[in-house]
Coordinates of C-alpha atoms in Angstrom, one line a residue:
Chain A
X1 CA 57.6 5.4 144.3
X2 CA 56.5 8.9 143.7
X3 CA 60.0 10.5 143.8
X4 CA 61.0 8.0 141.1
X5 CA 58.1 8.9 138.7
X6 CA 59.2 12.4 139.0
X7 CA 62.8 11.8 138.1
X8 CA 61.7 9.5 135.1
X9 CA 59.2 11.7 133.9
X10 CA 62.0 15.0 133.9
X11 CA 64.6 12.6 132.5
X12 CA 62.1 11.7 129.9
X13 CA 61.2 15.2 128.6
X14 CA 64.7 16.5 128.9
X15 CA 65.9 13.3 126.6
X16 CA 63.1 14.4 124.0
X17 CA 64.3 18.3 124.3
X18 CA 67.8 17.5 123.8
X19 CA 66.9 15.0 120.4
X20 CA 64.7 17.9 119.2
X21 CA 67.0 21.0 120.3
X22 CA 70.8 19.6 119.7
X23 CA 70.7 19.3 116.2
X24 CA 69.8 22.6 115.7
X25 CA 71.7 24.2 118.4
X26 CA 74.8 22.5 117.2
X27 CA 74.1 23.9 113.7
X28 CA 74.0 27.4 115.2
X29 CA 77.0 26.8 117.0
X30 CA 79.3 25.9 114.0
X31 CA 77.0 28.3 111.7
X32 CA 79.6 31.0 113.7
X33 CA 82.8 29.2 112.7
X34 CA 84.9 28.6 109.6
X35 CA 84.2 24.6 110.1
X36 CA 82.7 22.7 106.6
X37 CA 80.9 20.1 108.7
X38 CA 79.2 19.7 112.0
X39 CA 81.7 17.9 114.5
X40 CA 84.8 18.7 112.4
X41 CA 87.5 20.8 113.7
X42 CA 87.2 24.6 114.2
X43 CA 89.5 26.7 113.3
X44 CA 88.1 30.0 114.4
X45 CA 85.0 31.7 114.8
X46 CA 83.7 33.9 112.2
X47 CA 80.6 35.5 111.1
X48 CA 82.0 34.5 107.3
X49 CA 78.4 32.2 106.8
X50 CA 76.1 35.4 107.8
X51 CA 78.0 37.5 105.3
X52 CA 77.8 35.1 102.6
X53 CA 74.1 34.8 103.3
X54 CA 73.4 38.5 103.0
X55 CA 75.6 39.2 99.8
X56 CA 75.0 36.4 97.7
X57 CA 72.6 37.7 95.6
X58 CA 70.7 34.5 94.7
X59 CA 70.4 33.7 98.6
X60 CA 68.8 37.5 98.9
X61 CA 66.5 36.8 96.1
X62 CA 65.2 33.5 97.0
X63 CA 64.6 34.6 100.7
X64 CA 62.8 37.4 99.2
X65 CA 60.8 35.5 97.2
X66 CA 59.7 32.9 99.9
X67 CA 58.2 35.6 101.9
X68 CA 56.8 37.7 99.1
X69 CA 54.8 34.5 98.0
X70 CA 53.6 33.2 101.3
X71 CA 52.4 37.1 102.0
X72 CA 50.9 36.9 98.7
X73 CA 49.2 34.1 98.6
X74 CA 48.0 33.9 102.8
X75 CA 46.8 37.7 101.8
X76 CA 44.4 35.7 98.9
X77 CA 43.6 33.0 100.9
X78 CA 42.5 34.9 103.4
X79 CA 40.1 37.0 101.5
X80 CA 38.7 33.8 99.7
X81 CA 38.3 31.7 103.0
X82 CA 36.9 34.6 104.7
X83 CA 34.0 35.3 102.3
X84 CA 33.8 31.5 101.5
X85 CA 33.3 30.7 105.0
X86 CA 30.5 33.7 105.2
X87 CA 28.6 32.9 102.5
X88 CA 28.8 29.0 103.4
X89 CA 27.7 29.7 106.8
X90 CA 24.4 31.1 106.0
X91 CA 23.8 28.9 102.8
X92 CA 21.4 25.9 102.6
X93 CA 22.5 22.5 104.1
X94 CA 23.4 20.8 100.8
X95 CA 25.5 23.6 99.7
X96 CA 27.2 24.1 103.4
X97 CA 27.9 20.3 103.1
X98 CA 29.5 20.3 99.9
X99 CA 31.9 23.2 100.3
X100 CA 32.7 22.0 103.6
X101 CA 33.8 18.7 101.8
X102 CA 35.5 20.1 99.3
X103 CA 37.3 22.3 101.5
X104 CA 38.7 19.3 103.5
X105 CA 40.2 17.9 100.4
X106 CA 43.2 19.9 100.8
X107 CA 43.5 19.4 104.1
X108 CA 44.0 15.9 104.3
X109 CA 45.2 15.4 101.1
X110 CA 49.0 15.0 100.5
X111 CA 50.9 17.7 99.6
X112 CA 52.4 15.9 96.7
X113 CA 49.4 14.9 95.1
X114 CA 47.7 18.4 95.4
X115 CA 50.9 19.9 94.1
X116 CA 51.1 17.3 90.9
X117 CA 47.0 17.6 90.3
X118 CA 47.6 21.1 90.0
X119 CA 50.7 21.0 87.9
X120 CA 48.9 18.4 85.4
X121 CA 45.8 20.5 85.1
X122 CA 47.3 23.8 85.0
X123 CA 50.6 23.3 83.1
X124 CA 50.3 20.3 81.3
X125 CA 46.6 20.3 80.0
X126 CA 45.9 23.9 80.2
X127 CA 49.2 25.1 78.9
X128 CA 49.6 28.1 81.1
X129 CA 53.4 28.7 81.6
X130 CA 54.9 28.3 84.8
X131 CA 56.5 31.5 84.3
X132 CA 53.4 33.4 84.8
X133 CA 53.5 32.5 88.3
X134 CA 49.8 31.5 88.1
X135 CA 50.2 27.6 88.9
X136 CA 52.2 28.4 91.9
X137 CA 50.3 30.9 93.5
X138 CA 46.9 28.9 92.8
X139 CA 48.4 26.1 94.6
X140 CA 50.0 27.9 97.7
X141 CA 46.4 29.4 98.0
X142 CA 44.8 25.9 97.6
X143 CA 47.2 24.7 100.5
X144 CA 46.1 27.9 102.5
X145 CA 42.6 28.9 102.1
X146 CA 41.2 25.8 103.9
X147 CA 42.5 26.5 106.7
X148 CA 41.8 30.1 106.6
X149 CA 37.9 28.9 106.3
X150 CA 38.6 26.5 109.4
X151 CA 39.5 29.1 111.4
X152 CA 36.8 31.7 110.8
X153 CA 34.1 29.2 111.1
X154 CA 34.1 28.8 114.9
X155 CA 33.9 32.7 114.9
X156 CA 30.8 32.5 112.7
X157 CA 29.4 30.2 114.9
X158 CA 30.0 32.4 118.1
X159 CA 29.0 35.7 116.4
X160 CA 25.5 36.9 117.3
X161 CA 23.3 36.7 114.3
X162 CA 21.2 39.7 115.3
X163 CA 23.9 42.0 115.0
X164 CA 23.8 41.8 111.1
X165 CA 20.0 41.9 110.9
X166 CA 20.3 45.3 113.2
X167 CA 22.4 46.5 111.1
X168 CA 20.3 46.4 108.3
X169 CA 17.4 47.4 110.2
X170 CA 19.1 50.4 111.0
X171 CA 19.6 51.3 107.1
X172 CA 23.0 50.0 106.7
X173 CA 23.7 48.3 102.8
X174 CA 24.7 44.6 103.1
X175 CA 28.3 45.8 102.2
X176 CA 28.3 48.5 105.1
X177 CA 27.1 45.5 107.5
X178 CA 29.5 43.3 106.3
X179 CA 32.4 45.4 106.6
X180 CA 31.4 47.5 109.7
X181 CA 29.8 44.8 111.6
X182 CA 30.6 41.2 110.5
X183 CA 34.2 41.4 109.5
X184 CA 35.1 43.4 112.6
X185 CA 34.0 40.2 114.7
X186 CA 35.6 37.6 112.6
X187 CA 38.9 39.3 112.6
X188 CA 40.6 37.1 115.2
X189 CA 39.9 33.9 113.0
X190 CA 41.1 35.8 110.3
X191 CA 44.1 36.8 111.9
X192 CA 45.1 33.3 113.2
X193 CA 44.0 31.6 109.6
X194 CA 46.3 34.1 107.9
X195 CA 49.0 33.5 110.1
X196 CA 48.3 29.9 109.8
X197 CA 48.4 30.2 106.0
X198 CA 51.9 32.3 105.9
X199 CA 53.7 29.3 108.0
X200 CA 52.2 26.9 105.8
X201 CA 53.3 28.3 102.8
X202 CA 56.9 29.4 104.1
X203 CA 57.4 25.7 105.1
X204 CA 56.0 23.7 101.7
X205 CA 58.2 22.0 99.5
X206 CA 56.1 20.3 97.2
X207 CA 53.5 22.4 95.8
X208 CA 56.5 24.8 95.1
X209 CA 58.4 22.3 93.1
X210 CA 55.8 21.0 90.8
X211 CA 54.3 24.3 90.0
X212 CA 57.5 27.0 90.3
X213 CA 59.4 28.8 87.4
X214 CA 62.6 27.1 86.8
X215 CA 64.3 30.1 87.8
X216 CA 62.5 31.0 91.1
X217 CA 63.3 29.1 94.0
X218 CA 62.0 29.1 97.6
X219 CA 63.6 28.3 100.8
X220 CA 62.8 24.8 100.8
X221 CA 63.7 24.3 97.3
X222 CA 66.7 26.0 97.4
X223 CA 67.8 24.2 100.4
X224 CA 67.0 20.7 99.1
X225 CA 68.9 21.8 95.6
X226 CA 72.0 23.0 97.7
X227 CA 72.0 19.6 99.7
X228 CA 72.5 18.0 96.3
X229 CA 75.2 20.4 95.1
X230 CA 78.8 20.2 96.3
X231 CA 79.3 24.2 97.3
X232 CA 80.5 24.1 100.8
X233 CA 80.2 27.9 101.0
X234 CA 76.4 27.7 100.5
X235 CA 76.3 24.7 102.5
X236 CA 77.4 26.3 105.5
X237 CA 75.8 29.9 104.8
X238 CA 72.6 27.8 105.1
X239 CA 73.5 27.0 108.5
X240 CA 73.5 30.5 109.2
X241 CA 69.9 31.2 107.6
X242 CA 68.6 28.4 110.0
X243 CA 69.8 30.0 113.1
X244 CA 68.4 32.9 112.0
X245 CA 65.1 31.7 111.4
X246 CA 65.5 29.7 114.9
X247 CA 65.7 33.1 116.6
X248 CA 63.1 34.6 115.1
X249 CA 60.7 31.9 115.8
X250 CA 61.8 31.9 119.6
X251 CA 61.4 35.6 119.4
X252 CA 57.9 35.2 117.8
X253 CA 56.9 32.8 120.3
X254 CA 58.0 34.6 123.7
X255 CA 56.4 37.9 122.2
X256 CA 52.8 36.1 121.6
X257 CA 53.1 34.7 125.2
X258 CA 54.1 38.0 127.0
X259 CA 51.6 39.9 125.1
X260 CA 48.8 36.9 125.8
X261 CA 49.4 37.1 129.2
X262 CA 49.3 40.7 129.7
X263 CA 46.0 40.6 127.8
X264 CA 44.9 37.9 130.3
X265 CA 46.3 39.9 133.3
X266 CA 44.5 43.0 132.1
X267 CA 41.0 41.1 131.8
X268 CA 41.7 39.7 135.0
X269 CA 41.8 43.3 136.4
X270 CA 38.6 44.3 134.8
Chain B
X1 CA 26.4 57.0 96.3
X2 CA 23.4 56.2 93.5
X3 CA 21.4 53.7 93.9
X4 CA 22.5 52.3 90.7
X5 CA 26.2 51.6 91.7
X6 CA 25.2 50.2 94.9
X7 CA 26.4 47.0 96.0
X8 CA 23.6 44.8 96.6
X9 CA 24.0 41.2 97.1
X10 CA 22.9 38.4 99.3
X11 CA 24.9 37.2 101.9
X12 CA 25.3 33.9 100.6
X13 CA 26.2 34.7 97.4
X14 CA 29.5 35.6 99.2
X15 CA 30.3 31.9 99.1
X16 CA 30.4 31.8 95.1
X17 CA 34.2 33.1 94.5
X18 CA 35.5 30.3 96.9
X19 CA 33.2 27.5 95.9
X20 CA 34.4 28.8 92.3
X21 CA 37.6 28.3 93.1
X22 CA 37.4 25.0 95.0
X23 CA 35.7 23.7 91.9
X24 CA 38.7 25.1 89.5
X25 CA 41.7 24.0 91.8
X26 CA 40.5 21.4 94.0
X27 CA 38.1 19.2 92.3
X28 CA 39.1 19.7 88.7
X29 CA 42.7 18.5 89.6
X30 CA 41.6 15.4 91.1
X31 CA 39.2 14.7 87.8
X32 CA 42.0 15.3 85.7
X33 CA 44.1 13.1 87.6
X34 CA 41.6 10.1 87.4
X35 CA 41.6 10.9 83.8
X36 CA 45.5 10.9 83.1
X37 CA 45.7 7.5 85.2
X38 CA 43.5 5.8 82.8
X39 CA 44.9 6.9 79.4
X40 CA 48.2 7.0 77.7
X41 CA 50.1 9.6 76.3
X42 CA 47.7 10.0 72.9
X43 CA 44.7 10.1 75.0
X44 CA 43.7 6.7 74.5
X45 CA 41.9 4.8 77.3
X46 CA 43.9 2.3 78.7
X47 CA 44.5 0.4 81.8
X48 CA 48.0 0.1 81.3
X49 CA 49.1 2.4 83.9
X50 CA 47.2 0.4 86.5
X51 CA 48.7 -3.0 85.4
X52 CA 52.0 -1.3 85.4
X53 CA 51.8 -0.6 89.0
X54 CA 50.3 -3.6 90.3
X55 CA 52.2 -5.8 88.1
X56 CA 55.9 -3.9 88.9
X57 CA 57.6 -5.6 91.7
X58 CA 59.5 -2.2 92.0
X59 CA 56.3 -0.4 92.4
X60 CA 54.8 -2.6 94.8
X61 CA 57.9 -2.6 96.6
X62 CA 57.6 1.1 97.1
X63 CA 54.3 0.6 98.2
X64 CA 55.1 -1.9 101.2
X65 CA 58.5 0.3 102.0
X66 CA 55.9 3.3 102.4
X67 CA 53.8 1.3 104.7
X68 CA 56.5 -0.1 106.9
X69 CA 58.3 3.3 107.1
X70 CA 54.8 5.2 107.9
X71 CA 54.1 2.6 110.3
X72 CA 57.2 2.2 112.1
X73 CA 57.8 6.2 112.2
X74 CA 53.7 6.8 113.5
X75 CA 54.6 4.1 116.4
X76 CA 57.9 5.7 117.3
X77 CA 56.2 8.9 117.4
X78 CA 53.4 7.8 119.5
X79 CA 56.0 6.0 121.9
X80 CA 57.5 9.4 122.0
X81 CA 55.0 11.8 122.3
X82 CA 52.4 10.0 124.6
X83 CA 54.4 10.1 127.5
X84 CA 55.5 13.7 126.8
X85 CA 52.0 14.9 126.3
X86 CA 50.8 12.9 129.5
X87 CA 53.8 14.3 131.7
X88 CA 52.7 17.7 130.4
X89 CA 49.1 17.6 130.7
X90 CA 49.4 16.5 134.3
X91 CA 51.9 18.1 135.6
X92 CA 51.2 21.4 138.0
X93 CA 53.9 23.3 136.9
X94 CA 52.7 26.9 136.3
X95 CA 54.3 28.1 133.1
X96 CA 53.4 24.3 131.6
X97 CA 52.3 26.1 128.4
X98 CA 56.0 27.4 128.2
X99 CA 57.3 23.7 128.3
X100 CA 54.4 22.9 125.8
X101 CA 55.8 25.3 123.4
X102 CA 59.4 24.3 123.7
X103 CA 58.5 20.7 122.2
X104 CA 56.2 22.1 119.2
X105 CA 58.5 25.2 118.3
X106 CA 60.4 23.5 115.7
X107 CA 57.2 23.1 113.8
X108 CA 57.8 27.0 112.4
X109 CA 61.3 26.2 111.5
X110 CA 61.4 25.6 107.8
X111 CA 61.5 21.3 107.5
X112 CA 64.4 21.1 104.9
X113 CA 66.6 23.1 107.3
X114 CA 65.5 21.0 110.1
X115 CA 66.6 18.0 108.3
X116 CA 69.7 19.5 107.4
X117 CA 70.5 19.8 111.0
X118 CA 69.6 16.5 111.6
X119 CA 71.9 15.3 108.6
X120 CA 74.8 17.2 109.4
X121 CA 74.5 15.3 113.3
X122 CA 73.9 11.8 111.4
X123 CA 77.0 12.4 109.6
X124 CA 79.0 12.8 112.4
X125 CA 77.6 9.9 114.2
X126 CA 77.7 7.4 111.8
X127 CA 80.1 8.9 109.2
X128 CA 78.4 7.5 106.1
X129 CA 74.8 7.7 106.4
X130 CA 74.0 5.8 103.5
X131 CA 74.5 2.8 105.3
X132 CA 71.4 3.1 107.4
X133 CA 68.6 3.9 104.8
X134 CA 65.7 2.7 107.0
X135 CA 67.1 3.7 110.4
X136 CA 67.6 7.3 109.2
X137 CA 64.3 7.7 107.3
X138 CA 62.4 6.5 110.4
X139 CA 64.6 9.1 112.8
X140 CA 64.1 11.8 110.1
X141 CA 60.2 11.7 109.8
X142 CA 60.3 11.3 113.3
X143 CA 62.2 14.5 113.9
X144 CA 60.1 16.3 111.5
X145 CA 56.6 15.4 112.4
X146 CA 57.0 14.7 116.2
X147 CA 55.2 18.1 117.1
X148 CA 52.0 17.1 115.3
X149 CA 51.9 13.9 117.5
X150 CA 52.6 15.7 120.6
X151 CA 50.0 18.8 120.1
X152 CA 46.8 16.7 119.7
X153 CA 47.6 14.4 122.2
X154 CA 48.2 17.1 125.0
X155 CA 45.0 18.7 123.4
X156 CA 43.2 15.3 124.4
X157 CA 45.1 15.0 127.3
X158 CA 44.9 18.1 129.2
X159 CA 40.6 18.3 128.4
X160 CA 40.8 15.1 130.5
X161 CA 38.4 15.2 133.8
X162 CA 40.6 14.8 136.4
X163 CA 37.6 13.8 138.8
X164 CA 37.3 10.5 136.7
X165 CA 40.8 9.4 137.4
X166 CA 40.3 10.2 141.2
X167 CA 36.9 8.6 141.0
X168 CA 38.8 5.3 139.7
X169 CA 41.3 5.6 142.1
X170 CA 38.7 6.1 145.1
X171 CA 37.1 2.9 143.6
X172 CA 40.2 1.1 144.3
X173 CA 41.9 1.0 141.1
X174 CA 45.7 1.0 141.1
X175 CA 47.7 3.2 138.8
X176 CA 47.9 0.9 135.9
X177 CA 44.6 0.0 135.9
X178 CA 43.5 3.8 135.6
X179 CA 45.5 4.3 133.0
X180 CA 44.6 1.3 130.8
X181 CA 41.0 1.6 131.7
X182 CA 40.1 5.6 131.8
X183 CA 43.0 7.8 130.9
X184 CA 44.1 5.7 127.5
X185 CA 40.2 5.5 126.3
X186 CA 39.6 8.7 126.6
X187 CA 42.6 9.9 124.9
X188 CA 41.7 8.0 121.5
X189 CA 40.3 10.9 119.9
X190 CA 43.9 12.4 120.3
X191 CA 45.9 9.5 119.1
X192 CA 43.8 9.2 115.9
X193 CA 44.3 12.6 115.2
X194 CA 48.0 12.4 115.9
X195 CA 48.2 9.4 114.1
X196 CA 46.6 10.9 110.9
X197 CA 48.9 13.9 111.0
X198 CA 52.0 11.5 111.0
X199 CA 51.2 8.3 109.1
X200 CA 50.0 10.4 105.8
X201 CA 53.4 12.9 105.5
X202 CA 55.6 9.8 106.3
X203 CA 54.3 8.0 103.2
X204 CA 54.6 10.9 101.0
X205 CA 57.4 13.4 102.3
X206 CA 60.2 11.9 100.2
X207 CA 62.5 14.9 100.7
X208 CA 63.3 13.7 103.9
X209 CA 64.6 10.4 102.5
X210 CA 66.4 12.4 99.8
X211 CA 68.2 14.9 102.0
X212 CA 69.6 12.1 104.0
X213 CA 71.2 10.7 100.7
X214 CA 69.0 7.7 101.1
X215 CA 68.5 5.2 97.8
X216 CA 65.1 4.0 98.7
X217 CA 62.0 5.2 97.7
X218 CA 58.6 5.6 99.2
X219 CA 55.2 6.6 97.2
X220 CA 55.8 10.2 97.0
X221 CA 59.1 9.5 95.7
X222 CA 57.5 7.7 92.5
X223 CA 55.3 10.8 91.7
X224 CA 58.2 12.9 92.0
X225 CA 60.1 10.7 89.2
X226 CA 57.6 10.6 87.3
X227 CA 57.3 14.3 87.4
X228 CA 60.8 14.5 86.7
X229 CA 60.4 12.3 83.6
X230 CA 57.2 14.2 82.5
X231 CA 55.2 10.7 83.0
X232 CA 52.2 12.5 83.8
X233 CA 50.0 8.8 83.4
X234 CA 52.0 6.8 85.7
X235 CA 52.5 9.9 87.7
X236 CA 48.7 10.1 87.9
X237 CA 48.3 6.4 88.8
X238 CA 50.3 6.7 91.9
X239 CA 48.4 9.9 92.8
X240 CA 45.4 8.3 92.4
X241 CA 46.5 4.9 94.7
X242 CA 47.7 7.5 97.2
X243 CA 44.3 9.2 97.4
X244 CA 42.7 6.0 97.9
X245 CA 44.8 5.5 100.5
X246 CA 43.8 8.9 102.0
X247 CA 40.4 8.1 101.4
X248 CA 40.5 4.9 103.3
X249 CA 42.3 6.3 106.1
X250 CA 40.4 9.3 106.6
X251 CA 36.8 7.4 106.4
X252 CA 38.7 5.1 109.2
X253 CA 39.6 7.9 111.2
X254 CA 36.6 9.9 111.0
X255 CA 34.8 6.8 112.6
X256 CA 36.8 6.8 115.6
X257 CA 37.3 10.7 116.3
X258 CA 34.3 12.7 117.9
X259 CA 34.3 15.6 115.4
X260 CA 34.3 14.5 111.6
X261 CA 35.3 18.2 110.8
X262 CA 38.7 18.4 112.4
X263 CA 41.5 16.3 111.5
X264 CA 44.7 16.8 109.5
X265 CA 47.0 20.1 110.2
X266 CA 43.6 22.0 111.8
X267 CA 45.1 21.0 115.2
X268 CA 47.7 23.6 114.5
X269 CA 45.2 26.3 115.2

């Protein structure tokens, strides 16, 4: 009985892992061939897809644009969300509740609705041109900032309240107390909020598609357009992109695990 | 630094920029949506969009289709994810954190690229993927959202106090009874938060359908097509309907989960 249970458990885990990874890994294998469909005949191995990916001007600029947009909007979101969290934390109950509720709206709302509503307000009603990138960045900050806010609030709850008061008593200005005492304490929360903001922005399709300038593409919008178009060369180059991103994610996760493991080991030694 | 230019502020005032931002880019857009939903192209107040939505068999069919797709997707994700989370949470394997990472790692890969990979496989298996729209949509959505179901379930199951199940066993409960009467009820917050994270996106993420050459529609696709046709009024109506659905789901789930402030994608933290 116990052994069958164990075997069944392992079988289930393996099955689900296969479901998750077979598409990604098969795509990775085929990205190194000259085949044009997965499952099609392979005449030989080649790096052509990777060469296309780096030589194609359009693809290079859309990858760069995606990263720049993600970092930029995550940075704005980090500043706004952190300041918002600090201010709200020390505000009166009514203000606190109002901001908490408003902050929750983009979190639970569907991205389609968020994107569409920002498009209607900024582009249709106020007539701001999409080419200014204002609607696009505003949309991405709306998507990200609430998560920064939510990851900073718990750090504020943990923080010793007297630290700020002590700094003021010792002659620091509020600004000094904020930058030298409060912010360092919140840093882990701000960082994890920032990372989450980056990943959310990188993954976004809907807000981007409703607010972006017509000449600008992120990975998401580019891939969706490419699947509608018939260019085989671009389609297979995207397999290469998928493989590279997969490898980056794997390396990042492994690094994070090793680092946190080391930190834990160091703490145990002390 | 002279006293005149010294930065003087109260800590509370730090929330002003963020509050202004929320009002401008979160509250205002929603108000504008409500305004557009009940006006026509010239700004006249009208219920036409409302009647349009509820009298049109196409849009109502789409609503029903989205509900069916999201319900089935959520159920499939739950059935797949619960055993995974349960096995991982209870395993004595030392590096089970690594295993958990393996299950949730794909969520950091751009979802359009993941769906591309899935599409290639489905094409290889089914030859013509347009033949099975419902099946493929459910597969695609489950593939996309599975990590978001596993993570909250794992969190709630791994927090479960082992002495409770041991006590139940000592008192004579069989394995099945322990699961049904102790483990399952205690994991309800995890189930609820996993369900909300899958239910909503699978009602609106029409890109998954589009990429799988699907001709059927869900609620999100309606917004997409009204957007493409510059029909802001009808698009706003659909958004409003979705907002109401989201509001109801949030109200219901807040009742069940113990902490009201978490929910949605917060679990990724």
